[in-house]
């Protein structure tokens, strides 16, 4: 399961061969600022191993998924998002998913509407 893909942008970001602005790093996840932020705080939390998207997750990924959510909470605390934050996994074309390496969007610092656009 401990795989990376040489052609994958977020695998390259995790490896450090593509630069990023680090927000949080743990043994299993890496978090960095989105290059095109949709909110004052817009951070992407990714597993260090390559997983395509949330639809590829199974029971064996339970711990990883929890770690991604714990990372999001820590980031929210670091960023002072006391009013709350939004977590998003995009899956597939209709969602606008553009990078095929699992990433949790952590958005905050402004009010969001529901449903999203
Ligand atoms: P998706 O649309 O797949 O859910 O989200 C992909 C996100 O990755 C987008 O919000 C996009 O701005 C961000 N992104 C794409 N390329 C890069 C990059 O090279 N560096 C960083 N930091 N973010 C990126
Ligand atoms: Zn990857």
CSV table of C-alpha atoms and ligand atoms in Angstrom, one decimal:
chain,number,residue,atom,x,y,z
A,1,UNK,CA,0.0,0.0,0.0
A,2,UNK,CA,3.0,2.3,0.6
A,3,UNK,CA,3.1,3.6,-3.0
A,4,UNK,CA,3.8,6.8,-4.9
A,5,UNK,CA,3.3,7.5,-8.5
A,6,UNK,CA,6.0,9.3,-10.4
A,7,UNK,CA,3.6,11.1,-12.7
A,8,UNK,CA,1.3,12.3,-9.9
A,9,UNK,CA,1.5,16.0,-9.0
A,10,UNK,CA,0.6,15.5,-5.3
A,11,UNK,CA,3.0,12.6,-4.9
A,12,UNK,CA,5.7,15.0,-6.3
A,13,UNK,CA,4.6,17.6,-3.7
A,14,UNK,CA,4.8,15.1,-0.9
A,15,UNK,CA,8.3,14.1,-2.2
A,16,UNK,CA,9.3,17.8,-2.3
A,17,UNK,CA,10.2,17.7,-6.0
A,18,UNK,CA,7.3,20.2,-6.7
A,19,UNK,CA,7.4,23.0,-4.1
A,20,UNK,CA,4.5,23.8,-1.8
A,21,UNK,CA,3.8,25.8,1.3
A,22,UNK,CA,3.7,23.4,4.2
A,23,UNK,CA,1.0,23.8,6.8
A,24,UNK,CA,1.3,20.5,8.6
A,25,UNK,CA,3.3,17.3,8.2
A,26,UNK,CA,2.9,14.0,10.0
A,27,UNK,CA,4.1,10.5,9.4
A,28,UNK,CA,1.1,9.6,7.2
A,29,UNK,CA,-0.2,12.9,5.9
A,30,UNK,CA,1.1,16.2,4.4
A,31,UNK,CA,-0.9,19.5,4.3
A,32,UNK,CA,-0.1,22.5,2.1
A,33,UNK,CA,-1.8,25.7,0.9
A,34,UNK,CA,-3.9,25.5,-2.2
A,35,UNK,CA,-2.3,27.4,-5.1
A,36,UNK,CA,-5.6,29.0,-6.0
A,37,UNK,CA,-7.4,29.6,-2.7
A,38,UNK,CA,-11.1,29.7,-2.5
A,39,UNK,CA,-11.1,31.2,1.0
A,40,UNK,CA,-8.7,33.0,3.4
A,41,UNK,CA,-7.7,29.5,4.6
A,42,UNK,CA,-7.6,26.9,1.9
A,43,UNK,CA,-5.4,23.9,2.7
A,44,UNK,CA,-5.1,20.5,1.1
A,45,UNK,CA,-4.5,17.5,3.3
A,46,UNK,CA,-3.1,14.5,1.4
A,47,UNK,CA,-1.9,11.0,2.3
A,48,UNK,CA,1.8,10.5,1.7
A,49,UNK,CA,0.9,7.3,-0.1
A,50,UNK,CA,-1.0,7.4,-3.4
A,51,UNK,CA,-4.7,6.9,-3.2
A,52,UNK,CA,-6.7,8.0,-6.2
A,53,UNK,CA,-9.8,9.5,-4.6
A,54,UNK,CA,-12.4,9.1,-1.8
A,55,UNK,CA,-14.2,6.4,-3.9
A,56,UNK,CA,-11.1,4.3,-3.7
A,57,UNK,CA,-11.2,4.2,0.1
A,58,UNK,CA,-12.1,1.0,2.0
A,59,UNK,CA,-12.1,-0.2,5.6
A,60,UNK,CA,-8.4,-0.6,5.4
A,61,UNK,CA,-8.1,3.2,5.1
A,62,UNK,CA,-10.0,3.9,8.3
A,63,UNK,CA,-7.0,5.0,10.3
A,64,UNK,CA,-5.7,7.2,7.4
A,65,UNK,CA,-9.1,8.9,7.0
A,66,UNK,CA,-9.2,9.6,10.7
A,67,UNK,CA,-5.7,11.1,10.6
A,68,UNK,CA,-6.7,13.3,7.7
A,69,UNK,CA,-9.7,14.6,9.8
A,70,UNK,CA,-7.5,15.1,12.9
A,71,UNK,CA,-5.0,17.0,10.7
A,72,UNK,CA,-7.8,19.2,9.4
A,73,UNK,CA,-8.8,20.0,13.0
A,74,UNK,CA,-5.3,20.8,14.0
A,75,UNK,CA,-5.0,23.1,10.9
A,76,UNK,CA,-8.2,24.8,11.9
A,77,UNK,CA,-6.8,25.5,15.3
A,78,UNK,CA,-3.5,26.7,13.9
A,79,UNK,CA,-5.4,29.1,11.5
A,80,UNK,CA,-7.7,30.4,14.2
A,81,UNK,CA,-10.9,29.1,12.5
A,82,UNK,CA,-12.9,29.3,15.7
A,83,UNK,CA,-16.1,29.9,13.7
A,84,UNK,CA,-15.8,26.6,11.9
A,85,UNK,CA,-14.6,25.3,8.6
A,86,UNK,CA,-15.6,23.3,5.6
A,87,UNK,CA,-14.1,19.9,4.6
A,88,UNK,CA,-14.5,18.7,1.0
A,89,UNK,CA,-13.6,15.6,-1.0
A,90,UNK,CA,-14.3,16.0,-4.7
A,91,UNK,CA,-14.9,12.7,-6.6
A,92,UNK,CA,-15.2,12.5,-10.3
A,93,UNK,CA,-15.8,14.9,-13.2
A,94,UNK,CA,-19.1,16.3,-12.0
A,95,UNK,CA,-17.5,17.5,-8.7
A,96,UNK,CA,-14.7,19.3,-10.5
A,97,UNK,CA,-12.1,16.9,-9.2
A,98,UNK,CA,-8.9,17.8,-11.1
A,99,UNK,CA,-6.0,16.1,-9.3
A,100,UNK,CA,-6.3,12.3,-9.0
A,101,UNK,CA,-4.5,11.9,-5.6
A,102,UNK,CA,-6.8,11.9,-2.6
A,103,UNK,CA,-7.0,15.4,-1.0
A,104,UNK,CA,-9.2,16.9,1.7
A,105,UNK,CA,-9.9,20.6,1.2
A,106,UNK,CA,-9.9,22.5,4.5
A,107,UNK,CA,-11.6,25.8,3.9
A,108,UNK,CA,-12.2,28.6,6.4
A,109,UNK,CA,-12.0,32.2,7.3
A,110,UNK,CA,-15.3,33.3,5.7
A,111,UNK,CA,-18.9,32.3,5.6
A,112,UNK,CA,-19.9,29.6,3.1
A,113,UNK,CA,-23.3,29.0,1.5
A,114,UNK,CA,-25.1,25.7,1.1
A,115,UNK,CA,-25.6,24.1,-1.3
A,116,UNK,CA,-22.3,24.8,-2.9
A,117,UNK,CA,-22.1,26.0,-6.4
B,1,LIG,P1,-9.8,19.3,-6.9
B,1,LIG,O1,-10.4,20.2,-7.8
B,1,LIG,O2,-9.1,18.1,-7.5
B,1,LIG,O3,-10.7,18.8,-5.8
B,1,LIG,O4,-8.7,20.1,-6.1
B,1,LIG,C1,-7.4,20.2,-6.6
B,1,LIG,C2,-6.8,21.5,-6.0
B,1,LIG,O5,-5.4,21.5,-6.1
B,1,LIG,C3,-7.4,22.8,-6.6
B,1,LIG,O6,-8.0,23.6,-5.6
B,1,LIG,C4,-6.1,23.5,-7.1
B,1,LIG,O7,-6.1,24.9,-6.9
B,1,LIG,C5,-5.0,22.8,-6.3
B,1,LIG,N1,-3.7,22.7,-7.1
B,1,LIG,C6,-3.6,22.3,-8.3
B,1,LIG,N2,-2.3,22.3,-8.7
B,1,LIG,C7,-1.6,22.7,-7.5
B,1,LIG,C8,-0.2,22.9,-7.3
B,1,LIG,O8,0.7,22.7,-8.1
B,1,LIG,N3,0.1,23.3,-6.0
B,1,LIG,C9,-0.9,23.6,-5.1
B,1,LIG,N4,-0.5,24.0,-3.9
B,1,LIG,N5,-2.2,23.4,-5.3
B,1,LIG,C10,-2.5,22.9,-6.5
B,2,LIG,ZN1,-0.2,10.6,-6.0
